[in-house]
Short mmCIF file of C-alpha atoms in Angstrom, two decimals:
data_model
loop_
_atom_site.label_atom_id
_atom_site.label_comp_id
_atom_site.label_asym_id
_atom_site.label_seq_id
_atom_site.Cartn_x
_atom_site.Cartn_y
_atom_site.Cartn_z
CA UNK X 236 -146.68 103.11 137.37
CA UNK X 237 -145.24 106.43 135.90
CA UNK X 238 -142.35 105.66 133.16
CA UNK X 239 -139.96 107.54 135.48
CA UNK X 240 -141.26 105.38 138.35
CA UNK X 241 -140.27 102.21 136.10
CA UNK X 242 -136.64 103.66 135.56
CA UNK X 243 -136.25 104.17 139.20
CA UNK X 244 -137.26 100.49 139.72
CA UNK X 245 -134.46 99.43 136.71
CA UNK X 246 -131.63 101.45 138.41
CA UNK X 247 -132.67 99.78 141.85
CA UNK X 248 -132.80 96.40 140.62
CA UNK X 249 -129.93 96.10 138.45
CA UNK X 250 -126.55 94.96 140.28
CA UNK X 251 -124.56 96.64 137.19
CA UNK X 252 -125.88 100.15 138.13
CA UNK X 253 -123.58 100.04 141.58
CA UNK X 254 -120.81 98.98 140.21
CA UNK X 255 -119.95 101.09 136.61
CA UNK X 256 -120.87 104.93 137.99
CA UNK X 257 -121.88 105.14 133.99
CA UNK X 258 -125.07 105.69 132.60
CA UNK X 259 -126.58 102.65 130.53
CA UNK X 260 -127.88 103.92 127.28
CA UNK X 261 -130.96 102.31 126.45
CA UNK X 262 -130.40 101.19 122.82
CA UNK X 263 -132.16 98.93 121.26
CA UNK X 264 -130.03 95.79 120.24
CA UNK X 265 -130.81 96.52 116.75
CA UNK X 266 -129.07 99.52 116.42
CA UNK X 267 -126.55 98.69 118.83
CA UNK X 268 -124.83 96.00 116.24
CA UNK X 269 -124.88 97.84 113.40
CA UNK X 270 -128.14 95.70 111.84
CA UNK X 271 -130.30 98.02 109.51
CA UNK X 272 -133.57 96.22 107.46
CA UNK X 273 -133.34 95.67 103.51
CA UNK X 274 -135.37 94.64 101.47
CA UNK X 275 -136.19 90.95 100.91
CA UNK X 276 -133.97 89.32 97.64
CA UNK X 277 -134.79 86.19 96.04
CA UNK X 278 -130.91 84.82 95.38
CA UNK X 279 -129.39 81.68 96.65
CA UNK X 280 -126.58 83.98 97.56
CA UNK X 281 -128.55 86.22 99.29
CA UNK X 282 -129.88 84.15 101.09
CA UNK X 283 -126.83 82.57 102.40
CA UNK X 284 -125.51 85.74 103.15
CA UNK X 285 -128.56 86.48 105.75
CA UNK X 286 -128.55 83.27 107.37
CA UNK X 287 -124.70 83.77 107.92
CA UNK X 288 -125.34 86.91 109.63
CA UNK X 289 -127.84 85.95 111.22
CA UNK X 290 -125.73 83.33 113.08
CA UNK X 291 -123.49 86.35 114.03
CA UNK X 292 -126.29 88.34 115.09
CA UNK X 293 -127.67 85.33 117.23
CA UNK X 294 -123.91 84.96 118.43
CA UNK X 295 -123.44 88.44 119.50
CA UNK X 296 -126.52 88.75 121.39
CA UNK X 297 -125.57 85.79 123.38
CA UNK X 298 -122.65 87.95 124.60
CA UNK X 299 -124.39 90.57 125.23
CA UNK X 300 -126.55 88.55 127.22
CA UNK X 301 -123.60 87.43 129.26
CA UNK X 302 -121.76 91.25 129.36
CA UNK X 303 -121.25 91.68 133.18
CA UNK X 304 -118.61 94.56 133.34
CA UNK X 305 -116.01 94.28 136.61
CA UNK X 306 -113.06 96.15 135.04
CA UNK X 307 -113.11 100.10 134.57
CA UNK X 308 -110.72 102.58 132.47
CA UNK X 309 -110.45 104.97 135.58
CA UNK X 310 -108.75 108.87 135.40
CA UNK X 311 -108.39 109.35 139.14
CA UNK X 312 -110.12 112.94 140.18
CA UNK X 313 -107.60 114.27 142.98
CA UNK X 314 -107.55 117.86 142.86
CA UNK X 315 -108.21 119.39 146.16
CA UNK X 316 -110.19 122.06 145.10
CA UNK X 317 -112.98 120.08 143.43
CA UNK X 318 -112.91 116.99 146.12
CA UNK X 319 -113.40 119.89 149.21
CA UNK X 320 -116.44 121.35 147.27
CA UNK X 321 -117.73 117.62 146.60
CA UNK X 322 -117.24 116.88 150.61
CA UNK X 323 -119.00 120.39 151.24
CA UNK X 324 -122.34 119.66 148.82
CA UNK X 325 -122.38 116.04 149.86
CA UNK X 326 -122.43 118.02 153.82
CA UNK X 327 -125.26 119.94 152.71
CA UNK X 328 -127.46 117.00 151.46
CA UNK X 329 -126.90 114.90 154.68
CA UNK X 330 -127.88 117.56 156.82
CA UNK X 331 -131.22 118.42 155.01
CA UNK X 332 -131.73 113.98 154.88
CA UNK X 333 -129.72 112.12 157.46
CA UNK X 334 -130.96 108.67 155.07
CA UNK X 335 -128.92 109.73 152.49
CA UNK X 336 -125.29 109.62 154.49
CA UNK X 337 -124.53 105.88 152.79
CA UNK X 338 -125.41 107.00 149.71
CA UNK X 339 -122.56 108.99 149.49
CA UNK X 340 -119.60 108.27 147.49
CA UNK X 341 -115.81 108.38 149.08
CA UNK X 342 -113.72 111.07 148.25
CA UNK X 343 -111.01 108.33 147.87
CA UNK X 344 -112.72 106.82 144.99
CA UNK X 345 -113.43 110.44 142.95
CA UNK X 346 -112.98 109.43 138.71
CA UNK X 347 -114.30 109.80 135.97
CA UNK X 348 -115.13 106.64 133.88
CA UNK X 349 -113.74 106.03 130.52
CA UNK X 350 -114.49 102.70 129.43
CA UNK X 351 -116.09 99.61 131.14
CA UNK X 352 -115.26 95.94 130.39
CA UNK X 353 -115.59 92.24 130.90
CA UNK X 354 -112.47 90.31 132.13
CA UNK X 355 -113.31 87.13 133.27
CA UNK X 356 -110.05 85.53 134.46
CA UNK X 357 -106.35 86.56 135.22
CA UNK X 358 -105.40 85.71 131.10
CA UNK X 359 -107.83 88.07 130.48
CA UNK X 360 -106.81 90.85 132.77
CA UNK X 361 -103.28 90.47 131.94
CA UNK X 362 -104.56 90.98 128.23
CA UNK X 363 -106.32 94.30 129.98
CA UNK X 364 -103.01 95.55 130.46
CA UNK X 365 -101.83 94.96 127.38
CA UNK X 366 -104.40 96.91 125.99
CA UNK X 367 -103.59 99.82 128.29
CA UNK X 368 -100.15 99.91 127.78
CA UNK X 369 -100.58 99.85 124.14
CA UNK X 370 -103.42 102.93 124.39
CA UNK X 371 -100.46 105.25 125.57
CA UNK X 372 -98.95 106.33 122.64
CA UNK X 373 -102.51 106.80 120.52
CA UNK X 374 -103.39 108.78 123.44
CA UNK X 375 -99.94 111.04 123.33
CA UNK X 376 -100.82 111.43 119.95
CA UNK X 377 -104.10 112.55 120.28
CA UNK X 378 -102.95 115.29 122.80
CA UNK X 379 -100.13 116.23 121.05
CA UNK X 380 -97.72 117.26 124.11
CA UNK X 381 -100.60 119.78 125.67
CA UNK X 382 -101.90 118.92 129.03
CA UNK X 383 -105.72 118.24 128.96
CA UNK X 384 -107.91 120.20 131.64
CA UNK X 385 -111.05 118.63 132.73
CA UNK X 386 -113.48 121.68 134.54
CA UNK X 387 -116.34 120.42 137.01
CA UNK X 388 -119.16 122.50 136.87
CA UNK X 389 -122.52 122.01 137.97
CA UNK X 390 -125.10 119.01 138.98
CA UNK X 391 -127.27 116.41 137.20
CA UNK X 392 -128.42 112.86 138.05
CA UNK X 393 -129.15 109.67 135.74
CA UNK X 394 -132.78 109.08 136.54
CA UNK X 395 -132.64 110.63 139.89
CA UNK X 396 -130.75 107.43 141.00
CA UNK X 397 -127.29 108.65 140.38
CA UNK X 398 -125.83 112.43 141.19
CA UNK X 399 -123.07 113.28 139.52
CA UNK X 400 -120.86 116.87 139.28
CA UNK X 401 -121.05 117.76 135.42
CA UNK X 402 -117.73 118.00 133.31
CA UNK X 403 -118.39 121.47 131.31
CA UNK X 404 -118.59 121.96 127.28
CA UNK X 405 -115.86 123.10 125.91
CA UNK X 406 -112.59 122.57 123.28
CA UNK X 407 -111.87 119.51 125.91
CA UNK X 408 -114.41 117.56 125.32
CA UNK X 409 -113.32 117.03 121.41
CA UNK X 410 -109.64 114.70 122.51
CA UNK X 411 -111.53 113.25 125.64
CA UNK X 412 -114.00 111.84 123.46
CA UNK X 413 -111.65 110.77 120.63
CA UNK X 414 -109.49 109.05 124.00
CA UNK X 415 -112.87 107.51 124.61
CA UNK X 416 -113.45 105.83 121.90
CA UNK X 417 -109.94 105.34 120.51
CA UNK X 418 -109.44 103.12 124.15
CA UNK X 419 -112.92 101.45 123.34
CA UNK X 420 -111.38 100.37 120.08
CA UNK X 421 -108.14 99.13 121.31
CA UNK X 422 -109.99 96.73 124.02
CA UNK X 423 -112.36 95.56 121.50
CA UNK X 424 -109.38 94.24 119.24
CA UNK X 425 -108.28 92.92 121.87
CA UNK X 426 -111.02 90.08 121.75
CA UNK X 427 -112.19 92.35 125.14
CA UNK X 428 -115.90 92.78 125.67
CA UNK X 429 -115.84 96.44 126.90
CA UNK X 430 -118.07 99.41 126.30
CA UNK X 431 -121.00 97.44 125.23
CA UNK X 432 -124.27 99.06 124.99
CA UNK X 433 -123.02 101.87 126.90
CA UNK X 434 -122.74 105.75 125.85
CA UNK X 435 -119.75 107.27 127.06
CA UNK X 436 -121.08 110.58 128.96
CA UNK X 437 -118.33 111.53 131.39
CA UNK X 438 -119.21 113.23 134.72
CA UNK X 439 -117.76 112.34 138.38
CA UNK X 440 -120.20 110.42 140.65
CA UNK X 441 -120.53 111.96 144.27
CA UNK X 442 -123.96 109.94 145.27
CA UNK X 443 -125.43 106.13 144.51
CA UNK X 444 -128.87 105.34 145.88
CA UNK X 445 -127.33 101.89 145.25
CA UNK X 446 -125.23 101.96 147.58
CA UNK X 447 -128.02 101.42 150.18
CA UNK X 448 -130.55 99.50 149.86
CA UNK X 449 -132.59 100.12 152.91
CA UNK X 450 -133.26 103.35 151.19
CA UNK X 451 -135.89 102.57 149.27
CA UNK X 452 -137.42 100.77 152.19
CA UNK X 453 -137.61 104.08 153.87
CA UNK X 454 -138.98 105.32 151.18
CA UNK X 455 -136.17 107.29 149.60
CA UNK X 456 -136.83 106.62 145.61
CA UNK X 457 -135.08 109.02 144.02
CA UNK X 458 -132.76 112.02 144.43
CA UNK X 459 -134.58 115.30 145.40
CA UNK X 460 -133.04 118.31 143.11
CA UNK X 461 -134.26 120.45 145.89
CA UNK X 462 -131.59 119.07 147.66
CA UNK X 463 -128.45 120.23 145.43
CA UNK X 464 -129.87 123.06 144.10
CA UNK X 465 -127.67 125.56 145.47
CA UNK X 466 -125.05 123.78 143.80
CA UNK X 467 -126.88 123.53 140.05
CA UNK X 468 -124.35 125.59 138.43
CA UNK X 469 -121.00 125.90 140.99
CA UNK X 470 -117.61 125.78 139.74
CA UNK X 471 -115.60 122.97 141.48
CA UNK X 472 -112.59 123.50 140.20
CA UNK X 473 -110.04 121.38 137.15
CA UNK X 474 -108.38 118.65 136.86
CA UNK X 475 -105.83 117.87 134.80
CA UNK X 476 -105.89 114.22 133.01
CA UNK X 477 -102.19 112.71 134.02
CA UNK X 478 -102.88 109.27 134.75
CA UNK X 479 -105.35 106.43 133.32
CA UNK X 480 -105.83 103.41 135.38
CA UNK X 481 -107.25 99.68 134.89
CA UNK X 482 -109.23 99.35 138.01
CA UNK X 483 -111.75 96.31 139.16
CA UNK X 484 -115.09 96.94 140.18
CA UNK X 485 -115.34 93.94 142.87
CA UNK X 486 -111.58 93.48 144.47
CA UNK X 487 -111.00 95.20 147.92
CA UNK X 488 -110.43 98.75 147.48
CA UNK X 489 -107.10 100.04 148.83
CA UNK X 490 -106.28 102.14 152.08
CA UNK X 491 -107.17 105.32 150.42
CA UNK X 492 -110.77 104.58 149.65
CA UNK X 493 -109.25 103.93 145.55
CA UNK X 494 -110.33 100.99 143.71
CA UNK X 495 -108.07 97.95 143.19
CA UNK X 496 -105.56 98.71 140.35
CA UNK X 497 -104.04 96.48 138.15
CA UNK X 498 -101.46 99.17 135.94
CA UNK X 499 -101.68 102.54 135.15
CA UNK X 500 -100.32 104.61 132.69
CA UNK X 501 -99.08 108.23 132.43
CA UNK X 502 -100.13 110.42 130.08
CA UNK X 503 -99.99 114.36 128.43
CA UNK X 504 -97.04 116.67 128.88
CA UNK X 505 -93.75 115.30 130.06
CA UNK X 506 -93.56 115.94 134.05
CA UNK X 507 -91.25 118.69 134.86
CA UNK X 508 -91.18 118.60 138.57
CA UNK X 509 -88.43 116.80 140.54
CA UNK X 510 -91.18 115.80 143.03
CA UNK X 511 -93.70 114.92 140.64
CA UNK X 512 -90.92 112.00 138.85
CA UNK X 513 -90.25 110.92 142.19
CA UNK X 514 -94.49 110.44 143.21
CA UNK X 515 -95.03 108.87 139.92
CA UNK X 516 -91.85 106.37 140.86
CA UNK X 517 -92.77 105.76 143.74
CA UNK X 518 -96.60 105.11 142.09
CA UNK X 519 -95.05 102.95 139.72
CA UNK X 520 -92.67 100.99 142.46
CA UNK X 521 -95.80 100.17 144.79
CA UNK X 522 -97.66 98.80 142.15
CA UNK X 523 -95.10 96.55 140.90
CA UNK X 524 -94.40 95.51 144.65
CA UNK X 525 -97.91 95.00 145.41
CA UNK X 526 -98.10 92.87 142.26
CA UNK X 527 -95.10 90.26 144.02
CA UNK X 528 -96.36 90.06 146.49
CA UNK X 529 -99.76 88.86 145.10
CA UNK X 530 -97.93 86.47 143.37
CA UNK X 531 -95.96 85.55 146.31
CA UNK X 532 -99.33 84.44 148.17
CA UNK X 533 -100.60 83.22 145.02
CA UNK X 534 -97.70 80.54 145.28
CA UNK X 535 -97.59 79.78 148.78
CA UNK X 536 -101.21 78.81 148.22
CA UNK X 537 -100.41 76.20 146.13
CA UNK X 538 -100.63 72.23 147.74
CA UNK X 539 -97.58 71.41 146.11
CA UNK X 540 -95.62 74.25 147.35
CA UNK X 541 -96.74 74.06 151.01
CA UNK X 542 -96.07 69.80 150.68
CA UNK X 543 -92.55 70.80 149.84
CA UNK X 544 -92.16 73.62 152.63
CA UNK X 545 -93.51 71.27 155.16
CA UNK X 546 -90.92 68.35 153.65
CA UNK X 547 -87.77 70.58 153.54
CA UNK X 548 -88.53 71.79 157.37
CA UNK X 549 -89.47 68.26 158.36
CA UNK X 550 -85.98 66.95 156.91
CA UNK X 551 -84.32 70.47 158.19
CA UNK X 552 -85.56 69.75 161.82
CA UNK X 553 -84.58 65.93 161.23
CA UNK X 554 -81.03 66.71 159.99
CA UNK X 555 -80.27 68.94 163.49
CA UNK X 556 -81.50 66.88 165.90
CA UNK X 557 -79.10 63.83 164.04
CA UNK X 558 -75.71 66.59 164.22
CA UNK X 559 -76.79 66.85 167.92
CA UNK X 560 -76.88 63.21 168.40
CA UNK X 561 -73.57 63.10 166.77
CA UNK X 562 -72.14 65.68 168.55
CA UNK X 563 -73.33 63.87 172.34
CA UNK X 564 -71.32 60.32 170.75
CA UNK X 565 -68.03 62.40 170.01
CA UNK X 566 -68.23 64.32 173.49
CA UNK X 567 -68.99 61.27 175.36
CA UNK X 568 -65.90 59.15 172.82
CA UNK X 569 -63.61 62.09 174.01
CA UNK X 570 -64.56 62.11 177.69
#
């Protein structure tokens, strides 16, 4: 089997692939903690010192071991321009390989990935937002007021098993990197497993041969670059970064073909437009209400909350039917 051959099986056979829409970098573990080789020294100290981080090496490996991601640092891609050119190539594929039609990506779910992460339980999510909320002023800082313009152009896959449109070089790339990894930073203090073995390359996902898995049944292996290769170096358009989200990877995506969102934040120049304060309240308003309501159901699903609904009716119901009794003695007393 070829070594590109073995990729392809990797990508197919690994659950994470579907979910993240981010390359995984293939570092060794190694280099990935930080652990370089010295040379061999014959004090007590020394040795203590090795066999201490050696426990931590031992320790961190076991996490890594564990490192699942379901929670994504999302910047929403919504710009008409560049999601009508996505629908357009994603046309063009389909009709030259009808197989490839689930393999496309929604145009509801168009982002670019910043950071990936582990949150196991609803502690740690609500420490996810934390994190998010605090990110907002490093990343005003890093812009400085400006607004930061992301330009699409061109195609590429990750081991023919993901295509992506490109984001182009350019002065951008310096503060969307330094966002990058200033947000990787501010999880990881957190206590937050997130961006774990993974290089950041940022690009907007239009295809998944993940997404179905009869595909390779019917012999579709790979991506064909024969396929998109009118598209190789087209211009879809900018967008420009106003809003960072904390979205899950395996919750129920919304109406609108977005992922599941637990906050968002709002970020580069100050909004101007009366219409624009009023979408981003009205953003901000459904979020919060969606976020009651969750925790409406979340208490009406308790035992001990549905024991004392059923008791208050029960005694409700008995109370009535005992002022109607009442009320028949006093009529029949009068009459």
């Amino acid at each position: 089997m070829s070594e590109k051959e073995e990729m392809s099986e990797e990508f197919e056979a690994n659950p994470v692939d579907s979910l993240i829409n981010m390359p995984l970098a293939t570092i060794d573990i190694k280099d990935d903690v930080g652990i370089t080789d010295v040379p061999q020294r014959n004090s007590k100290r020394s040795k203590e010192n090795e066999c201490i981080k050696s426990d931590q090496i031992k320790k961190r490996k076991r996490k890594l071991k564990d490192y699942q991601p379901n929670y994504f640092l999302s910047i929403p891609v919504t710009n008409r321009e560049i999601t009508g050119g996505i629908k357009i190539l994603q046309k063009a594929i389909v009709q030259q390989d009808k197989r490839l039609a689930k393999a496309m990506v929604g145009d509801g779910s168009f982002h670019i990935t910043l950071l990936v992460m582990q949150l196991l339980n609803e502690d740690e999510v609500n420490i996810g937002i934390g994190a998010l909320l605090e990110l907002k002023p490093f990343i005003e800082e890093i812009l400085q007021g400006r607004h930061l313009t992301l330009p699409f152009q061109g195609i590429d896959t990750f081991g023919n098993q993901v295509g992506f449109v490109k984001l182009a070089e350019g002065d951008h790339m310096y503060p969307l990197l330094e966002i990058a990894e200033t947000a990787k930073r501010t999880f990881q203090e957190k206590g937050i497993l997130a961006g774990e073995s993974i290089s950041f390359k940022p690009h907007l996902t239009f295809m998944k041969l993940s997404k179905a898995r009869m595909l390779r049944k019917n012999g579709v292996k790979k991506i064909d670059p024969e396929l998109y290769e009118k598209f190789i170096n087209h211009r879809f358009g900018e967008e420009m970064l106003r809003r960072i989200d904390l979205c899950s990877m395996l919750k129920k995506k919304r109406s609108d073909g977005y992922y599941h969102c637990e906050c968002s934040i709002v970020v580069g120049k100050k909004l101007i437009g009366i219409q624009d304060l009023i979408n981003e309240a009205l953003h901000q308003e459904r979020l919060n209400l969606k976020s009651k309501v969750k925790q409406i159901k979340e208490l009406l699903l308790k035992p001990e909350i549905q024991a004392k609904i059923r008791r208050e009716l029960f005694e409700g119901k008995f109370i009535n039917n005992s002022n109607q009794t009442n009320n028949v003695d006093v009529n029949a007393t009068l009459t």
